[in-house]
């Protein structure tokens, strides 16, 4: 697994790590039971403090995407939306879509982008029919 983070970005490094790991899970690069690198190893690879990696892993644990164990380390958990996830996701998506509208992106372009991103994760949902 190759993770890319921008150390000069305004987005915190722990958030970038979390986001890249979520994307790797969605893309199938990280399957259920996959082990993540040890926090100190990943921190050394990026030249960052291991507490930054700990923060990303803890966030993923809180969100139910990985489990942390002293013996096995960080491991991707079984997929499946927990009960509060749909409401949380909808709220975040609403804000992001509102930003797109506020910046003047046409609705068809937003939908096309959403479909393209979903397709990049290998989703096979049928398109809406009129």
XYZ file of N, CA, C and O in Angstrom:
520
model
N 0.854 -1.173 0.000
C 0.000 0.000 0.000
C 0.895 1.230 0.000
O 1.817 1.347 0.800
N 0.602 2.151 -0.885
C 1.343 3.401 -0.951
C 0.411 4.530 -0.543
O -0.667 4.702 -1.113
N 0.820 5.283 0.466
C 0.045 6.424 0.922
C 0.767 7.690 0.510
O 1.992 7.778 0.634
N 0.011 8.641 0.028
C 0.571 9.934 -0.320
C -0.049 10.998 0.561
O -1.272 11.082 0.661
N 0.808 11.788 1.197
C 0.344 12.927 1.972
C 1.156 14.139 1.555
O 2.293 14.024 1.115
N 0.540 15.282 1.676
C 1.187 16.549 1.350
C 1.551 17.241 2.652
O 0.684 17.775 3.337
N 2.828 17.208 2.988
C 3.278 17.776 4.255
C 3.102 19.292 4.311
O 3.102 19.874 5.390
N 2.920 19.928 3.150
C 2.735 21.381 3.105
C 1.252 21.783 3.061
O 0.929 22.963 3.073
N 0.356 20.799 3.037
C -1.077 21.071 2.939
C -1.615 21.693 4.215
O -1.076 21.494 5.305
N -2.717 22.425 4.061
C -3.418 22.962 5.233
C -4.218 21.878 5.946
O -4.598 22.050 7.096
N -4.475 20.759 5.266
C -5.184 19.642 5.869
C -4.205 18.929 6.805
O -3.097 18.574 6.400
N -4.593 18.717 8.068
C -3.687 18.062 9.011
C -3.211 16.702 8.489
O -3.974 15.972 7.846
N -1.979 16.362 8.794
C -1.396 15.120 8.302
C -2.191 13.908 8.781
O -2.435 12.976 8.015
N -2.636 13.914 10.041
C -3.397 12.759 10.536
C -4.680 12.578 9.723
O -5.108 11.454 9.456
N -5.312 13.694 9.312
C -6.536 13.612 8.513
C -6.229 13.079 7.116
O -6.988 12.276 6.569
N -5.109 13.517 6.542
C -4.714 13.003 5.238
C -4.455 11.496 5.305
O -4.887 10.751 4.413
N -3.751 11.049 6.354
C -3.504 9.618 6.515
C -4.815 8.851 6.624
O -5.014 7.830 5.955
N -5.717 9.350 7.462
C -7.019 8.718 7.631
C -7.755 8.630 6.300
O -8.271 7.588 5.918
N -7.764 9.734 5.565
C -8.482 9.778 4.292
C -7.883 8.806 3.271
O -8.619 8.115 2.563
N -6.546 8.742 3.185
C -5.905 7.839 2.223
C -6.178 6.374 2.584
O -6.348 5.540 1.701
N -6.230 6.055 3.872
C -6.519 4.682 4.286
C -7.969 4.325 3.964
O -8.251 3.237 3.452
N -8.890 5.249 4.201
C -10.298 5.014 3.842
C -10.411 4.781 2.338
O -11.116 3.866 1.888
N -9.708 5.580 1.543
C -9.740 5.406 0.086
C -9.170 4.050 -0.312
O -9.712 3.387 -1.195
N -8.098 3.619 0.341
C -7.498 2.315 0.035
C -8.472 1.182 0.364
O -8.544 0.190 -0.366
N -9.230 1.336 1.440
C -10.248 0.338 1.781
C -11.335 0.329 0.700
O -11.737 -0.723 0.205
N -11.797 1.510 0.310
C -12.858 1.614 -0.703
C -12.403 1.059 -2.046
O -13.196 0.453 -2.771
N -11.124 1.248 -2.378
C -10.590 0.770 -3.657
C -10.273 -0.720 -3.640
O -9.950 -1.302 -4.668
N -10.345 -1.338 -2.467
C -10.028 -2.753 -2.368
C -8.545 -3.035 -2.194
O -8.129 -4.191 -2.164
N -7.739 -2.002 -2.084
C -6.303 -2.176 -1.852
C -6.084 -2.759 -0.462
O -5.206 -3.591 -0.253
N -6.897 -2.309 0.486
C -6.881 -2.852 1.848
C -8.179 -3.613 2.062
O -9.252 -3.019 2.112
N -8.081 -4.913 2.165
C -9.261 -5.754 2.375
C -9.427 -6.042 3.861
O -8.519 -5.793 4.661
N -10.571 -6.578 4.211
C -10.818 -6.984 5.593
C -9.693 -7.903 6.056
O -9.286 -8.812 5.340
N -9.147 -7.608 7.230
C -8.059 -8.406 7.791
C -6.672 -7.922 7.400
O -5.679 -8.430 7.912
N -6.590 -6.958 6.487
C -5.288 -6.408 6.097
C -4.659 -5.667 7.267
O -5.336 -4.941 7.981
N -3.366 -5.856 7.414
C -2.634 -5.154 8.469
C -2.111 -3.831 7.936
O -1.660 -3.746 6.790
N -2.173 -2.825 8.778
C -1.588 -1.530 8.451
C -0.178 -1.489 9.029
O 0.136 -2.206 9.982
N 0.674 -0.629 8.481
C 2.028 -0.523 9.030
C 1.997 -0.086 10.495
O 1.079 0.619 10.920
N 3.008 -0.492 11.238
C 3.132 -0.055 12.623
C 3.255 1.468 12.644
O 3.790 2.076 11.710
N 2.732 2.088 13.700
C 2.735 3.554 13.778
C 4.141 4.127 13.652
O 4.347 5.106 12.943
N 5.104 3.526 14.336
C 6.475 4.050 14.280
C 7.085 3.882 12.890
O 7.812 4.740 12.422
N 6.764 2.785 12.230
C 7.265 2.554 10.875
C 6.698 3.590 9.909
O 7.439 4.199 9.130
N 5.389 3.781 9.959
C 4.748 4.746 9.066
C 5.239 6.164 9.356
O 5.512 6.937 8.432
N 5.389 6.491 10.624
C 5.895 7.811 10.999
C 7.305 8.014 10.461
O 7.631 9.081 9.915
N 8.148 7.007 10.592
C 9.524 7.112 10.084
C 9.541 7.272 8.562
O 10.339 8.046 8.019
N 8.649 6.541 7.868
C 8.573 6.644 6.405
C 8.273 8.072 5.952
O 8.785 8.527 4.935
N 7.409 8.767 6.698
C 7.031 10.132 6.338
C 7.873 11.192 7.042
O 7.765 12.373 6.723
N 8.651 10.778 8.016
C 9.433 11.743 8.783
C 8.552 12.611 9.668
O 8.788 13.815 9.799
N 7.535 11.973 10.254
C 6.600 12.699 11.114
C 6.590 12.045 12.493
O 7.118 10.948 12.683
N 5.971 12.709 13.442
C 5.864 12.191 14.795
C 4.911 11.000 14.815
O 3.849 11.035 14.181
N 5.269 9.936 15.552
C 4.406 8.756 15.572
C 3.057 9.041 16.221
O 2.082 8.341 15.968
N 2.963 10.089 17.031
C 1.667 10.448 17.621
C 0.675 10.901 16.536
O -0.532 10.738 16.703
N 1.207 11.444 15.451
C 0.353 11.846 14.330
C -0.298 10.611 13.711
O -1.498 10.608 13.423
N 0.480 9.564 13.527
C -0.056 8.312 12.990
C -1.028 7.696 13.999
O -2.098 7.211 13.630
N -0.664 7.738 15.282
C -1.567 7.230 16.323
C -2.917 7.922 16.251
O -3.964 7.289 16.396
N -2.900 9.231 16.029
C -4.148 9.993 15.965
C -4.995 9.537 14.774
O -6.211 9.381 14.886
N -4.357 9.314 13.627
C -5.080 8.839 12.443
C -5.662 7.454 12.700
O -6.841 7.188 12.400
N -4.868 6.559 13.262
C -5.339 5.205 13.548
C -6.468 5.230 14.577
O -7.431 4.470 14.462
N -6.342 6.071 15.585
C -7.389 6.135 16.598
C -8.698 6.642 15.991
O -9.777 6.148 16.326
N -8.608 7.604 15.091
C -9.800 8.107 14.416
C -10.455 6.986 13.597
O -11.672 6.802 13.636
N -9.645 6.227 12.880
C -10.163 5.099 12.103
C -10.795 4.048 13.019
O -11.821 3.451 12.681
N -10.188 3.838 14.186
C -10.748 2.893 15.157
C -12.095 3.378 15.664
O -13.065 2.626 15.705
N -12.174 4.658 16.009
C -13.432 5.224 16.503
C -14.529 5.119 15.450
O -15.706 4.967 15.788
N -14.149 5.205 14.193
C -15.118 5.143 13.103
C -15.418 3.709 12.676
O -16.178 3.483 11.741
N -14.812 2.745 13.354
C -15.103 1.342 13.091
C -14.459 0.779 11.837
O -14.882 -0.271 11.338
N -13.436 1.421 11.321
C -12.797 0.945 10.093
C -11.593 0.042 10.352
O -11.224 -0.758 9.494
N -10.976 0.203 11.519
C -9.874 -0.678 11.894
C -10.047 -1.080 13.360
O -10.801 -0.444 14.096
N -9.345 -2.126 13.753
C -9.256 -2.456 15.169
C -7.786 -2.442 15.528
O -6.922 -2.767 14.714
N -7.515 -2.034 16.746
C -6.144 -1.945 17.233
C -5.949 -3.007 18.300
O -6.777 -3.161 19.196
N -4.838 -3.719 18.186
C -4.534 -4.785 19.120
C -3.028 -4.782 19.346
O -2.260 -4.621 18.393
N -2.619 -4.961 20.578
C -1.183 -4.937 20.886
C -0.423 -6.016 20.136
O 0.722 -5.815 19.747
N -1.036 -7.169 19.915
C -0.343 -8.274 19.254
C -0.369 -8.150 17.740
O 0.626 -8.388 17.070
N -1.531 -7.792 17.196
C -1.676 -7.780 15.733
C -1.534 -6.392 15.123
O -1.464 -6.264 13.903
N -1.526 -5.360 15.937
C -1.424 -3.994 15.421
C -2.756 -3.514 14.871
O -3.820 -3.929 15.319
N -2.698 -2.648 13.865
C -3.893 -2.085 13.237
C -4.323 -2.985 12.084
O -3.538 -3.275 11.188
N -5.591 -3.418 12.131
C -6.120 -4.343 11.136
C -7.466 -3.814 10.646
O -8.299 -3.372 11.444
N -7.675 -3.895 9.328
C -8.938 -3.454 8.735
C -10.059 -4.366 9.225
O -9.936 -5.593 9.197
N -11.146 -3.754 9.696
C -12.273 -4.508 10.226
C -13.256 -4.870 9.113
O -13.187 -4.319 8.013
N -14.187 -5.765 9.421
C -15.210 -6.106 8.429
C -15.979 -4.856 8.007
O -16.215 -3.963 8.814
N -16.343 -4.823 6.747
C -17.104 -3.690 6.251
C -18.561 -3.842 6.614
O -19.037 -4.924 6.896
N -19.249 -2.749 6.593
C -20.663 -2.716 6.930
C -20.932 -1.431 7.692
O -20.211 -1.108 8.625
N -21.922 -0.707 7.279
C -22.214 0.586 7.903
C -22.826 0.380 9.282
O -23.778 -0.371 9.449
N -22.232 1.045 10.269
C -22.840 1.008 11.592
C -24.033 1.952 11.591
O -24.143 2.834 10.750
N -24.966 1.792 12.523
C -26.221 2.550 12.485
C -26.091 4.072 12.349
O -26.822 4.653 11.565
N -25.170 4.762 13.056
C -25.151 6.215 12.913
C -24.469 6.704 11.634
O -24.582 7.865 11.288
N -23.775 5.808 10.922
C -23.006 6.266 9.765
C -23.834 6.957 8.676
O -23.435 8.020 8.203
N -24.958 6.400 8.228
C -25.688 7.074 7.140
C -26.031 8.536 7.436
O -25.890 9.395 6.575
N -26.433 8.839 8.647
C -26.778 10.221 8.988
C -25.534 11.105 8.992
O -25.556 12.234 8.498
N -24.423 10.584 9.533
C -23.178 11.352 9.547
C -22.697 11.607 8.130
O -22.280 12.713 7.789
N -22.734 10.563 7.288
C -22.271 10.692 5.924
C -23.119 11.703 5.156
O -22.593 12.539 4.424
N -24.413 11.629 5.340
C -25.320 12.542 4.644
C -25.023 13.994 5.025
O -25.003 14.871 4.164
N -24.768 14.242 6.291
C -24.463 15.610 6.732
C -23.170 16.114 6.109
O -23.089 17.261 5.652
N -22.147 15.260 6.075
C -20.867 15.673 5.473
C -21.023 15.885 3.973
O -20.480 16.836 3.403
N -21.761 14.983 3.308
C -21.975 15.111 1.871
C -22.761 16.383 1.555
O -22.465 17.096 0.590
N -23.759 16.681 2.378
C -24.565 17.896 2.179
C -23.682 19.136 2.211
O -23.803 20.015 1.366
N -22.776 19.200 3.171
C -21.890 20.353 3.285
C -20.967 20.454 2.073
O -20.776 21.543 1.516
N -20.410 19.343 1.641
C -19.515 19.363 0.487
C -20.269 19.749 -0.788
O -19.775 20.550 -1.589
N -21.461 19.216 -0.953
C -22.269 19.577 -2.120
C -22.692 21.045 -2.061
O -22.724 21.731 -3.092
N -23.002 21.536 -0.872
C -23.339 22.960 -0.721
C -22.166 23.832 -1.137
O -22.349 24.868 -1.786
N -20.970 23.410 -0.789
C -19.784 24.173 -1.196
C -19.642 24.190 -2.719
O -19.332 25.228 -3.309
N -19.904 23.062 -3.359
C -19.831 23.005 -4.822
C -20.838 23.963 -5.450
O -20.524 24.708 -6.388
N -22.063 23.958 -4.917
C -23.102 24.856 -5.430
C -22.717 26.316 -5.173
O -22.838 27.175 -6.058
N -22.237 26.603 -3.977
C -21.859 27.977 -3.625
C -20.722 28.479 -4.510
O -20.623 29.683 -4.767
N -19.901 27.575 -5.013
C -18.786 27.969 -5.880
C -19.170 27.951 -7.356
O -18.335 28.155 -8.224
N -20.454 27.672 -7.615
C -20.958 27.793 -8.970
C -20.801 26.575 -9.859
O -20.957 26.683 -11.075
N -20.513 25.411 -9.302
C -20.395 24.226 -10.145
C -21.785 23.787 -10.596
O -22.702 23.701 -9.783
N -21.954 23.505 -11.872
C -23.253 23.046 -12.365
C -23.593 21.663 -11.785
O -22.714 20.826 -11.591
N -24.884 21.442 -11.540
C -25.345 20.198 -10.935
C -24.917 18.980 -11.743
O -24.492 17.969 -11.169
N -24.994 19.060 -13.083
C -24.618 17.902 -13.894
C -23.129 17.585 -13.746
O -22.735 16.424 -13.745
N -22.300 18.602 -13.557
C -20.867 18.377 -13.352
C -20.610 17.733 -11.987
O -19.786 16.831 -11.855
N -21.348 18.166 -10.981
C -21.218 17.597 -9.634
C -21.626 16.125 -9.666
O -20.919 15.258 -9.126
N -22.750 15.827 -10.294
C -23.213 14.440 -10.379
C -22.240 13.571 -11.180
O -21.962 12.420 -10.799
N -21.718 14.122 -12.259
C -20.753 13.391 -13.080
C -19.499 13.080 -12.263
O -18.973 11.964 -12.317
N -19.044 14.035 -11.483
C -17.867 13.839 -10.641
C -18.143 12.782 -9.576
O -17.317 11.897 -9.331
N -19.319 12.858 -8.946
C -19.689 11.858 -7.929
C -19.706 10.465 -8.535
O -19.179 9.509 -7.945
N -20.302 10.309 -9.691
C -20.378 9.006 -10.370
C -18.974 8.504 -10.712
O -18.643 7.342 -10.506
N -18.125 9.393 -11.202
C -16.764 9.016 -11.560
C -15.981 8.534 -10.345
O -15.261 7.535 -10.406
N -16.137 9.222 -9.228
C -15.436 8.826 -8.000
C -15.959 7.482 -7.512
O -15.181 6.586 -7.163
N -17.287 7.305 -7.489
C -17.850 6.017 -7.079
C -17.347 4.890 -7.976
O -16.984 3.813 -7.498
N -17.321 5.134 -9.274
C -16.848 4.123 -10.211
C -15.382 3.777 -9.972
O -14.971 2.629 -10.157
N -14.588 4.756 -9.529
C -13.168 4.492 -9.280
C -12.967 3.536 -8.109
O -11.922 2.912 -7.988
N -13.978 3.391 -7.257
C -13.907 2.464 -6.137
C -14.454 1.093 -6.512
O -14.576 0.225 -5.659
N -14.826 0.920 -7.775
C -15.306 -0.374 -8.223
C -16.747 -0.654 -7.859
O -17.152 -1.806 -7.851
N -17.511 0.385 -7.541
C -18.916 0.159 -7.235
C -19.635 -0.234 -8.519
O -19.303 0.221 -9.593
N -20.619 -1.068 -8.379
C -21.363 -1.535 -9.549
C -22.846 -1.250 -9.360
O -23.690 -2.099 -9.617
N -23.160 -0.067 -8.881
C -24.547 0.306 -8.687
C -25.170 0.652 -10.039
O -24.556 1.348 -10.849
N -26.386 0.206 -10.307
C -27.035 0.574 -11.555
C -27.371 2.061 -11.555
O -27.680 2.638 -10.520
N -27.248 2.653 -12.722
C -27.581 4.089 -12.825
C -29.087 4.245 -12.777
O -29.843 3.363 -13.177
N -29.520 5.414 -12.286
C -30.953 5.695 -12.230
C -31.542 5.695 -13.618
O -30.933 6.170 -14.561
N -32.720 5.157 -13.742
C -33.410 5.183 -15.035
C -34.613 6.113 -14.908
O -35.242 6.176 -13.867
N -34.926 6.821 -15.992
C -36.060 7.749 -15.926
C -37.383 7.070 -15.798
O -37.598 5.961 -16.022
